[in-house]
C-alpha cells in the first residue's frame, strides 16, 4: 500500500496566492514524517506559466530527505528534466491526457505530440536511473469531450509503457467518475498492466473520491494519490475541485482492514 502525497505540487499549484518557499519546505518535511511513501514536491515547469512552483530548485535543495520517502517532481520537457536531475529528484512524472482537447488546452499538443515529447526525455531519465510516472488525465470524463471510453485509456497506457513509463497514474481530472466506471476501466486495464504499476488519482468534485479509491482497492490497486486537506484541483479543467483528502483515503482503507502505514495524527 502506498500513498502518494501530491499536496505540495498538485495542491499548491492551484493556490491563487504564492506560498513562501520556507513554508513549502516545512510542509514537505512535515509530510515526510507521516508515513506516506512518496511526495510529489514540485514541478520543473516554466515559472512564467506556473508561478506557484517557480521555486522548485530551492524547495528540493532545502528539504530534509527522509530515508524511504521518494521525492518526485513533474517534468514537462527536456529542459525541465535537466533541472530535475540537477535538483537530485528521486522520480519524475510526465503528464498527458486521453482527451485531445484537454491536452491542447493544458500542454498545447496532441496526445501523439505529448508522447513524441516524452520519448527522449524518458530515455534520458532511464539512463540516469530515474523511475518515471506517467499521468493519464481525463481517464473517465473530460470537461470538453464528455465520457472517455476505457479502450482509449488502455491504448494510451500501453503506449506510455512502450516508451518506458514505469507507473501510470489514472486520473479522474474533473472528479466525475463513479465506482462502477472505475471498476469497468480497471477490468479492461489490469489484464494489460500489473496493478503494482498502476496508481489512481481521484478528485472530490462530486464527493466520490473515497468511493472511487475503495472501488480501485477492491480491484487490487495499492497506490493512491491524495492531497493533505484535499488541496488542489486543476486550473486547466473547469469545475475540478480538490484532490481526494489524504486522511479520508487513509481512514477509508483502514476501515476495510488495510494497513496503510500513515500516522493520521501527524497527517
Ligand atoms: Mg489532482
Coordinates of N, CA and C in Angstrom, one line a residue, residues 19-237:
X19 N 2.7 30.6 -2.1 CA 3.1 30.1 -0.8 C 4.6 30.3 -0.6
X20 N 5.1 30.9 0.5 CA 6.5 31.2 0.6 C 7.3 29.9 0.6
X21 N 8.5 29.9 0.0 CA 9.4 28.8 -0.1 C 9.6 28.1 1.3
X22 N 9.8 28.8 2.3 CA 10.1 28.2 3.6 C 8.9 27.4 4.1
X23 N 7.7 27.9 3.8 CA 6.5 27.2 4.2 C 6.4 25.9 3.5
X24 N 6.7 25.9 2.2 CA 6.7 24.7 1.4 C 7.7 23.7 1.9
X25 N 8.9 24.1 2.2 CA 9.9 23.2 2.8 C 9.4 22.6 4.1
X26 N 8.8 23.4 4.9 CA 8.3 22.9 6.2 C 7.2 21.9 6.0
X27 N 6.3 22.2 5.0 CA 5.2 21.4 4.6 C 5.7 20.0 4.1
X28 N 6.7 20.0 3.2 CA 7.2 18.7 2.7 C 7.9 18.0 3.8
X29 N 8.6 18.7 4.7 CA 9.3 18.0 5.8 C 8.3 17.3 6.7
X30 N 7.2 18.1 7.0 CA 6.2 17.5 7.9 C 5.5 16.3 7.3
X31 N 5.3 16.4 6.0 CA 4.6 15.3 5.3 C 5.6 14.0 5.3
X32 N 6.9 14.3 5.3 CA 7.9 13.2 5.3 C 7.8 12.4 6.5
X33 N 7.3 12.9 7.6 CA 7.2 12.2 8.9 C 5.9 11.5 9.1
X34 N 4.9 11.6 8.1 CA 3.6 11.0 8.3 C 3.5 9.5 7.9
X35 N 4.5 9.0 7.1 CA 4.5 7.6 6.7 C 4.0 7.5 5.2
X36 N 3.8 8.6 4.5 CA 3.5 8.5 3.1 C 4.7 8.0 2.4
X37 N 4.6 7.2 1.3 CA 5.7 6.6 0.7 C 6.4 7.5 -0.4
X38 N 5.6 8.5 -0.8 CA 6.1 9.3 -1.9 C 5.5 10.7 -1.8
X39 N 6.3 11.7 -2.1 CA 5.8 13.1 -2.1 C 6.1 13.7 -3.4
X40 N 5.1 14.2 -4.1 CA 5.3 15.0 -5.3 C 5.5 16.4 -4.8
X41 N 6.8 16.8 -4.9 CA 7.3 18.0 -4.2 C 7.0 19.3 -5.0
X42 N 7.2 19.2 -6.4 CA 7.0 20.4 -7.2 C 7.0 20.0 -8.6
X43 N 7.1 21.0 -9.5 CA 7.2 20.7 -10.9 C 8.2 21.6 -11.6
X44 N 9.0 21.1 -12.5 CA 10.0 21.9 -13.1 C 9.4 22.4 -14.4
X45 N 8.5 23.3 -14.2 CA 7.7 23.9 -15.4 C 8.2 25.4 -15.5
X46 N 7.7 26.0 -16.5 CA 8.0 27.4 -16.6 C 7.4 28.2 -15.5
X47 N 8.3 29.0 -14.8 CA 7.7 29.8 -13.7 C 6.9 31.0 -14.2
X48 N 6.9 31.3 -15.5 CA 6.0 32.2 -16.1 C 4.6 31.6 -16.1
X49 N 4.6 30.4 -16.5 CA 3.3 29.7 -16.7 C 2.7 29.3 -15.3
X50 N 3.5 28.7 -14.4 CA 3.0 28.3 -13.1 C 3.9 29.0 -12.0
X51 N 3.6 30.2 -11.8 CA 4.5 30.9 -10.8 C 4.5 30.3 -9.4
X52 N 3.4 29.6 -9.1 CA 3.3 29.0 -7.7 C 4.4 28.0 -7.5
X53 N 5.0 27.4 -8.6 CA 6.0 26.4 -8.4 C 7.4 26.8 -8.9
X54 N 7.5 28.1 -9.0 CA 8.8 28.7 -9.6 C 10.0 28.5 -8.7
X55 N 9.8 28.0 -7.5 CA 10.9 27.8 -6.5 C 11.3 26.3 -6.4
X56 N 11.0 25.5 -7.4 CA 11.2 24.0 -7.3 C 12.6 23.7 -6.9
X57 N 13.6 24.3 -7.5 CA 15.0 24.0 -7.2 C 15.3 24.3 -5.7
X58 N 14.8 25.4 -5.2 CA 15.1 25.8 -3.9 C 14.4 24.9 -2.9
X59 N 13.2 24.5 -3.2 CA 12.5 23.6 -2.3 C 13.3 22.3 -2.2
X60 N 13.7 21.7 -3.3 CA 14.4 20.5 -3.3 C 15.7 20.6 -2.6
X61 N 16.4 21.8 -2.8 CA 17.7 21.9 -2.1 C 17.6 22.0 -0.6
X62 N 16.5 22.6 -0.1 CA 16.4 22.8 1.3 C 15.6 21.8 2.1
X63 N 14.9 20.9 1.4 CA 14.1 19.9 2.2 C 15.0 18.9 2.8
X64 N 14.6 18.3 3.9 CA 15.3 17.3 4.6 C 14.8 15.9 4.2
X65 N 15.6 15.2 3.4 CA 15.1 13.9 2.9 C 15.1 12.9 4.0
X66 N 14.0 12.2 4.0 CA 13.8 11.1 5.0 C 14.0 9.8 4.3
X67 N 14.8 8.9 4.8 CA 15.0 7.6 4.2 C 13.7 6.9 4.0
X68 N 13.6 6.3 2.8 CA 12.4 5.5 2.5 C 11.3 6.3 1.8
X69 N 11.5 7.7 1.8 CA 10.5 8.5 1.1 C 11.0 8.9 -0.2
X70 N 10.2 8.7 -1.2 CA 10.5 9.1 -2.6 C 10.1 10.6 -2.8
X71 N 11.0 11.4 -3.3 CA 10.7 12.8 -3.5 C 10.6 13.0 -5.1
X72 N 9.4 13.2 -5.6 CA 9.3 13.3 -7.0 C 8.9 14.7 -7.5
X73 N 9.0 14.8 -8.8 CA 8.6 16.1 -9.4 C 8.0 15.9 -10.8
X74 N 7.1 16.8 -11.2 CA 6.6 16.8 -12.5 C 7.6 17.5 -13.5
X75 N 7.7 16.9 -14.7 CA 8.7 17.4 -15.6 C 8.0 17.4 -17.0
X76 N 7.8 18.6 -17.6 CA 7.1 18.7 -18.9 C 8.0 18.5 -20.1
X77 N 9.3 18.7 -20.0 CA 10.1 18.6 -21.2 C 11.6 18.4 -20.8
X78 N 12.4 18.3 -21.8 CA 13.8 18.0 -21.5 C 14.5 19.1 -20.7
X79 N 14.2 20.3 -20.9 CA 14.7 21.4 -20.0 C 14.3 21.1 -18.6
X80 N 13.1 20.8 -18.4 CA 12.6 20.5 -17.0 C 13.3 19.3 -16.4
X81 N 13.6 18.3 -17.3 CA 14.3 17.1 -16.8 C 15.7 17.4 -16.3
X82 N 16.4 18.3 -17.1 CA 17.7 18.6 -16.7 C 17.7 19.4 -15.3
X83 N 16.7 20.2 -15.2 CA 16.6 20.9 -13.9 C 16.3 19.9 -12.7
X84 N 15.4 18.9 -13.0 CA 15.1 17.9 -12.0 C 16.3 17.1 -11.7
X85 N 17.1 16.7 -12.7 CA 18.3 15.9 -12.4 C 19.3 16.7 -11.5
X86 N 19.4 18.0 -11.9 CA 20.3 18.8 -11.1 C 19.9 19.0 -9.6
X87 N 18.5 18.9 -9.4 CA 18.0 19.0 -8.1 C 17.9 17.7 -7.4
X88 N 18.5 16.6 -8.0 CA 18.5 15.3 -7.4 C 17.1 14.7 -7.0
X89 N 16.2 14.9 -7.9 CA 14.9 14.3 -7.6 C 15.0 12.7 -7.7
X90 N 14.1 12.0 -7.0 CA 14.2 10.6 -6.9 C 13.4 9.9 -8.1
X91 N 12.4 10.7 -8.6 CA 11.5 10.1 -9.6 C 10.9 11.3 -10.3
X92 N 10.6 11.1 -11.6 CA 9.9 12.1 -12.4 C 8.5 11.7 -12.8
X93 N 7.7 12.7 -13.1 CA 6.4 12.4 -13.7 C 6.2 13.2 -15.0
X94 N 5.6 12.5 -16.0 CA 5.2 13.2 -17.2 C 3.7 13.2 -17.2
X95 N 3.2 14.1 -18.0 CA 1.7 14.4 -17.9 C 1.1 14.4 -19.3
X96 N 0.1 13.5 -19.5 CA -0.7 13.6 -20.7 C -2.1 13.3 -20.4
X97 N -3.0 13.3 -21.4 CA -4.4 13.0 -21.2 C -4.9 12.2 -22.3
X98 N -6.0 11.5 -22.1 CA -6.7 10.7 -23.1 C -7.4 11.7 -24.1
X99 N -7.9 12.8 -23.5 CA -8.7 13.7 -24.3 C -7.8 14.7 -25.1
X100 N -8.0 14.7 -26.4 CA -7.2 15.6 -27.3 C -7.4 17.1 -26.9
X101 N -8.7 17.4 -26.7 CA -9.0 18.8 -26.4 C -8.3 19.2 -25.1
X102 N -8.4 18.4 -24.1 CA -7.8 18.7 -22.8 C -6.3 18.9 -23.0
X103 N -5.6 18.0 -23.7 CA -4.2 18.1 -24.0 C -3.9 19.4 -24.7
X104 N -4.6 19.8 -25.7 CA -4.4 21.0 -26.4 C -4.4 22.2 -25.5
X105 N -5.4 22.2 -24.6 CA -5.6 23.3 -23.7 C -4.5 23.3 -22.6
X106 N -4.1 22.1 -22.1 CA -3.3 22.0 -20.9 C -1.8 22.0 -21.3
X107 N -1.4 21.2 -22.3 CA 0.0 21.1 -22.6 C 0.3 21.5 -24.1
X108 N -0.7 22.1 -24.7 CA -0.6 22.6 -26.1 C 0.0 21.7 -27.1
X109 N -0.4 20.4 -27.0 CA 0.0 19.5 -28.0 C -1.1 18.4 -28.1
X110 N -1.0 17.5 -29.1 CA -1.9 16.4 -29.2 C -1.4 15.3 -28.3
X111 N -2.2 14.2 -28.2 CA -1.7 13.0 -27.5 C -0.4 12.5 -28.1
X112 N -0.4 12.4 -29.5 CA 0.8 11.9 -30.2 C 2.0 12.8 -29.9
X113 N 1.7 14.1 -29.9 CA 2.7 15.1 -29.7 C 3.3 15.0 -28.3
X114 N 2.5 14.7 -27.3 CA 3.0 14.5 -25.9 C 3.9 13.3 -25.9
X115 N 3.5 12.2 -26.5 CA 4.4 11.0 -26.5 C 5.7 11.3 -27.2
X116 N 5.6 12.0 -28.3 CA 6.9 12.4 -29.0 C 7.8 13.2 -28.1
X117 N 7.2 14.1 -27.4 CA 8.0 14.9 -26.5 C 8.6 14.1 -25.3
X118 N 7.8 13.1 -24.9 CA 8.3 12.3 -23.7 C 9.4 11.4 -24.1
X119 N 9.4 10.9 -25.3 CA 10.3 9.7 -25.7 C 11.8 10.0 -25.3
X120 N 12.4 11.1 -25.8 CA 13.8 11.4 -25.5 C 14.0 11.7 -24.0
X121 N 13.0 12.3 -23.4 CA 13.0 12.7 -22.0 C 13.1 11.4 -21.1
X122 N 12.2 10.4 -21.5 CA 12.2 9.2 -20.7 C 13.5 8.4 -20.9
X123 N 14.0 8.4 -22.1 CA 15.2 7.7 -22.4 C 16.3 8.3 -21.5
X124 N 16.4 9.6 -21.4 CA 17.4 10.2 -20.6 C 17.2 9.9 -19.1
X125 N 15.9 10.0 -18.7 CA 15.7 9.7 -17.3 C 16.1 8.3 -16.9
X126 N 15.9 7.4 -17.8 CA 16.2 6.0 -17.5 C 17.7 5.8 -17.5
X127 N 18.4 6.5 -18.3 CA 19.9 6.4 -18.3 C 20.4 6.9 -16.9
X128 N 19.6 7.8 -16.3 CA 20.0 8.4 -15.0 C 19.5 7.5 -13.9
X129 N 18.8 6.4 -14.2 CA 18.2 5.5 -13.2 C 17.0 6.1 -12.5
X130 N 16.4 7.1 -13.1 CA 15.2 7.7 -12.5 C 13.9 7.0 -12.9
X131 N 13.1 6.5 -12.0 CA 11.8 5.9 -12.4 C 10.9 7.0 -12.9
X132 N 10.0 6.6 -13.8 CA 9.1 7.6 -14.5 C 7.7 7.2 -14.3
X133 N 6.9 8.2 -13.8 CA 5.4 8.0 -13.7 C 4.8 8.7 -14.9
X134 N 3.8 8.2 -15.4 CA 3.0 8.9 -16.4 C 1.6 9.2 -16.0
X135 N 1.2 10.4 -15.9 CA -0.2 10.8 -15.6 C -1.0 10.6 -16.8
X136 N -2.1 9.9 -16.6 CA -3.1 9.7 -17.6 C -4.4 10.5 -17.2
X137 N -4.4 11.7 -17.6 CA -5.5 12.6 -17.2 C -6.8 12.3 -18.0
X138 N -7.9 12.8 -17.6 CA -9.2 12.6 -18.2 C -9.5 11.1 -18.5
X139 N -9.2 10.3 -17.6 CA -9.3 8.8 -17.8 C -10.7 8.4 -17.8
X140 N -11.6 9.2 -17.3 CA -13.1 8.8 -17.2 C -14.0 9.8 -17.9
X141 N -13.7 11.1 -17.6 CA -14.5 12.2 -18.2 C -13.6 13.3 -18.5
X142 N -14.1 14.1 -19.5 CA -13.3 15.3 -19.9 C -14.3 16.5 -19.9
X143 N -13.9 17.6 -19.4 CA -14.8 18.8 -19.3 C -15.2 19.2 -20.7
X144 N -14.4 18.9 -21.7 CA -14.7 19.3 -23.1 C -15.2 18.2 -24.0
X145 N -14.8 17.0 -23.7 CA -15.2 15.9 -24.6 C -16.2 14.9 -24.0
X146 N -16.5 15.1 -22.8 CA -17.5 14.2 -22.1 C -16.9 12.9 -21.7
X147 N -17.7 11.8 -21.8 CA -17.3 10.5 -21.4 C -16.1 10.0 -22.2
X148 N -15.1 9.4 -21.5 CA -13.9 8.9 -22.2 C -14.1 7.3 -22.1
X149 N -13.9 6.7 -23.2 CA -14.1 5.2 -23.1 C -12.8 4.5 -22.6
X150 N -13.0 3.3 -21.9 CA -11.9 2.6 -21.4 C -10.9 2.2 -22.5
X151 N -11.3 1.9 -23.7 CA -10.4 1.4 -24.7 C -9.3 2.5 -25.0
X152 N -9.8 3.7 -25.0 CA -8.8 4.8 -25.3 C -7.8 4.9 -24.2
X153 N -8.2 4.7 -22.9 CA -7.3 4.8 -21.8 C -6.3 3.6 -21.9
X154 N -6.8 2.4 -22.1 CA -5.9 1.3 -22.2 C -4.9 1.5 -23.3
X155 N -5.3 2.0 -24.4 CA -4.4 2.3 -25.6 C -3.3 3.3 -25.1
X156 N -3.7 4.3 -24.5 CA -2.7 5.3 -24.1 C -1.7 4.7 -23.0
X157 N -2.3 4.0 -22.1 CA -1.4 3.3 -21.1 C -0.4 2.4 -21.8
X158 N -0.8 1.7 -22.7 CA 0.1 0.8 -23.4 C 1.2 1.5 -24.2
X159 N 0.8 2.6 -24.8 CA 1.8 3.5 -25.5 C 2.8 4.1 -24.5
X160 N 2.3 4.5 -23.3 CA 3.2 5.0 -22.3 C 4.2 4.0 -21.8
X161 N 3.7 2.8 -21.6 CA 4.5 1.6 -21.1 C 5.6 1.4 -22.2
X162 N 5.2 1.4 -23.5 CA 6.1 1.1 -24.6 C 7.2 2.1 -24.6
X163 N 7.0 3.4 -24.2 CA 8.1 4.3 -24.3 C 8.9 4.4 -23.0
X164 N 8.6 3.5 -22.0 CA 9.4 3.4 -20.9 C 8.9 3.9 -19.6
X165 N 7.6 4.2 -19.5 CA 7.0 4.7 -18.3 C 6.9 3.5 -17.3
X166 N 7.3 3.7 -16.1 CA 7.3 2.6 -15.1 C 5.9 2.4 -14.4
X167 N 5.2 3.6 -14.2 CA 4.0 3.6 -13.4 C 3.1 4.6 -14.0
X168 N 1.8 4.2 -14.1 CA 0.8 5.2 -14.6 C -0.1 5.6 -13.5
X169 N -0.5 6.9 -13.5 CA -1.5 7.3 -12.6 C -2.8 7.7 -13.3
X170 N -3.8 6.9 -13.1 CA -5.1 7.0 -13.8 C -5.9 8.1 -13.1
X171 N -6.1 9.2 -13.8 CA -6.6 10.4 -13.1 C -8.0 10.8 -13.6
X172 N -8.9 10.9 -12.6 CA -10.2 11.4 -12.9 C -10.2 12.9 -12.7
X173 N -9.7 13.6 -13.7 CA -9.4 15.0 -13.7 C -10.5 15.9 -13.2
X174 N -11.7 15.7 -13.6 CA -12.8 16.5 -13.1 C -13.7 15.9 -12.0
X175 N -13.2 14.7 -11.6 CA -13.9 14.1 -10.4 C -15.3 13.6 -10.7
X176 N -15.5 13.2 -11.9 CA -16.9 12.8 -12.3 C -17.1 11.3 -12.3
X177 N -16.0 10.6 -12.2 CA -16.2 9.1 -12.3 C -17.0 8.5 -11.1
X178 N -17.6 7.4 -11.4 CA -18.4 6.7 -10.4 C -17.6 5.4 -10.1
X179 N -17.9 4.7 -9.0 CA -17.2 3.5 -8.7 C -17.5 2.4 -9.8
X180 N -18.7 2.5 -10.4 CA -19.0 1.5 -11.5 C -18.0 1.8 -12.7
X181 N -17.8 3.0 -13.0 CA -16.9 3.4 -14.1 C -15.5 3.0 -13.8
X182 N -15.1 3.2 -12.5 CA -13.7 2.9 -12.1 C -13.5 1.4 -12.2
X183 N -14.5 0.6 -11.8 CA -14.4 -0.9 -11.9 C -14.3 -1.3 -13.3
X184 N -15.1 -0.7 -14.2 CA -15.2 -1.0 -15.6 C -13.8 -0.8 -16.3
X185 N -13.2 0.4 -15.9 CA -11.9 0.7 -16.6 C -10.9 -0.3 -16.1
X186 N -10.8 -0.5 -14.8 CA -9.8 -1.4 -14.2 C -9.9 -2.8 -14.7
X187 N -11.2 -3.3 -15.0 CA -11.4 -4.6 -15.6 C -10.7 -4.7 -17.0
X188 N -10.8 -3.6 -17.7 CA -10.1 -3.5 -19.0 C -8.6 -3.4 -18.9
X189 N -8.2 -2.6 -17.9 CA -6.8 -2.2 -17.9 C -5.9 -3.2 -17.2
X190 N -6.4 -3.8 -16.1 CA -5.5 -4.7 -15.3 C -5.0 -6.0 -16.0
X191 N -5.8 -6.5 -17.0 CA -5.2 -7.6 -17.7 C -4.0 -7.2 -18.6
X192 N -3.8 -5.9 -18.8 CA -2.8 -5.4 -19.7 C -1.6 -4.9 -19.0
X193 N -1.7 -4.5 -17.7 CA -0.6 -3.9 -17.0 C -0.8 -4.4 -15.5
X194 N 0.4 -4.7 -14.9 CA 0.3 -5.2 -13.5 C -0.2 -4.1 -12.6
X195 N -1.0 -4.5 -11.6 CA -1.6 -3.5 -10.7 C -0.5 -2.7 -9.9
X196 N 0.7 -3.4 -9.7 CA 1.8 -2.7 -9.0 C 2.3 -1.5 -9.7
X197 N 1.9 -1.4 -11.0 CA 2.4 -0.3 -11.8 C 1.3 0.8 -12.0
X198 N 0.1 0.6 -11.4 CA -1.0 1.5 -11.6 C -1.4 2.2 -10.3
X199 N -1.3 3.6 -10.4 CA -1.8 4.4 -9.3 C -3.2 5.0 -9.7
X200 N -4.0 5.4 -8.8 CA -5.2 6.1 -9.1 C -5.2 7.5 -8.5
X201 N -5.8 8.4 -9.2 CA -5.7 9.8 -8.8 C -7.2 10.4 -8.9
X202 N -7.8 10.5 -7.7 CA -9.2 10.9 -7.8 C -9.4 12.3 -7.2
X203 N -10.4 13.0 -7.7 CA -10.8 14.3 -7.2 C -12.2 14.2 -6.6
X204 N -12.4 15.1 -5.7 CA -13.7 15.0 -4.9 C -14.8 15.9 -5.4
X205 N -14.7 16.3 -6.6 CA -15.7 17.3 -7.2 C -17.2 16.9 -6.8
X206 N -17.5 15.7 -7.0 CA -18.9 15.2 -6.7 C -18.9 14.4 -5.5
X207 N -17.9 14.5 -4.6 CA -17.9 13.7 -3.4 C -17.6 12.2 -3.5
X208 N -17.1 11.8 -4.7 CA -17.0 10.4 -4.9 C -15.5 9.9 -4.8
X209 N -14.6 10.8 -4.4 CA -13.2 10.4 -4.3 C -13.0 9.1 -3.5
X210 N -13.5 9.1 -2.3 CA -13.2 8.0 -1.4 C -13.9 6.7 -2.0
X211 N -15.1 6.8 -2.4 CA -15.8 5.6 -3.0 C -14.9 5.1 -4.2
X212 N -14.4 6.0 -5.0 CA -13.6 5.5 -6.1 C -12.3 4.9 -5.7
X213 N -11.7 5.4 -4.6 CA -10.5 4.8 -4.0 C -10.8 3.4 -3.6
X214 N -11.9 3.2 -2.9 CA -12.3 1.9 -2.4 C -12.6 0.9 -3.5
X215 N -13.3 1.4 -4.6 CA -13.5 0.6 -5.8 C -12.2 0.1 -6.4
X216 N -11.2 1.0 -6.4 CA -9.9 0.6 -7.0 C -9.2 -0.4 -6.1
X217 N -9.3 -0.2 -4.8 CA -8.6 -1.1 -3.9 C -9.2 -2.5 -4.0
X218 N -10.6 -2.5 -4.2 CA -11.2 -3.8 -4.3 C -10.7 -4.6 -5.6
X219 N -10.3 -3.8 -6.6 CA -9.8 -4.4 -7.8 C -8.3 -4.7 -7.8
X220 N -7.6 -4.4 -6.6 CA -6.2 -4.8 -6.5 C -5.2 -3.6 -6.6
X221 N -5.8 -2.4 -6.7 CA -4.9 -1.2 -6.8 C -4.4 -0.9 -5.4
X222 N -3.0 -0.6 -5.3 CA -2.5 -0.4 -4.0 C -1.7 1.0 -3.9
X223 N -1.7 1.7 -5.0 CA -1.1 3.0 -5.0 C -2.1 4.1 -5.1
X224 N -2.2 5.0 -4.2 CA -3.3 6.0 -4.2 C -2.7 7.4 -4.1
X225 N -3.0 8.3 -5.0 CA -2.6 9.7 -4.9 C -3.7 10.4 -4.0
X226 N -3.2 11.3 -3.2 CA -4.1 12.0 -2.4 C -3.4 13.3 -2.0
X227 N -4.2 14.2 -1.5 CA -3.6 15.5 -1.1 C -4.1 15.9 0.3
X228 N -3.1 16.2 1.1 CA -3.5 16.5 2.5 C -4.5 17.7 2.6
X229 N -5.5 17.5 3.3 CA -6.5 18.6 3.4 C -7.4 18.7 2.2
X230 N -7.2 17.9 1.2 CA -7.9 18.0 -0.1 C -7.5 19.1 -0.9
X231 N -6.3 19.6 -0.7 CA -5.8 20.7 -1.6 C -5.8 20.4 -3.0
X232 N -6.0 21.3 -3.9 CA -5.8 21.1 -5.3 C -7.0 21.3 -6.2
X233 N -6.9 20.8 -7.4 CA -7.9 20.9 -8.4 C -7.1 20.9 -9.7
X234 N -7.6 21.6 -10.7 CA -6.8 21.7 -11.9 C -7.2 23.0 -12.6
X235 N -6.2 24.0 -12.8 CA -6.6 25.3 -13.3 C -7.0 25.2 -14.8
X236 N -6.6 24.0 -15.4 CA -7.0 23.9 -16.9 C -8.2 23.0 -17.1
X237 N -8.9 22.6 -16.0 CA -10.0 21.8 -16.1 C -11.2 22.4 -15.4

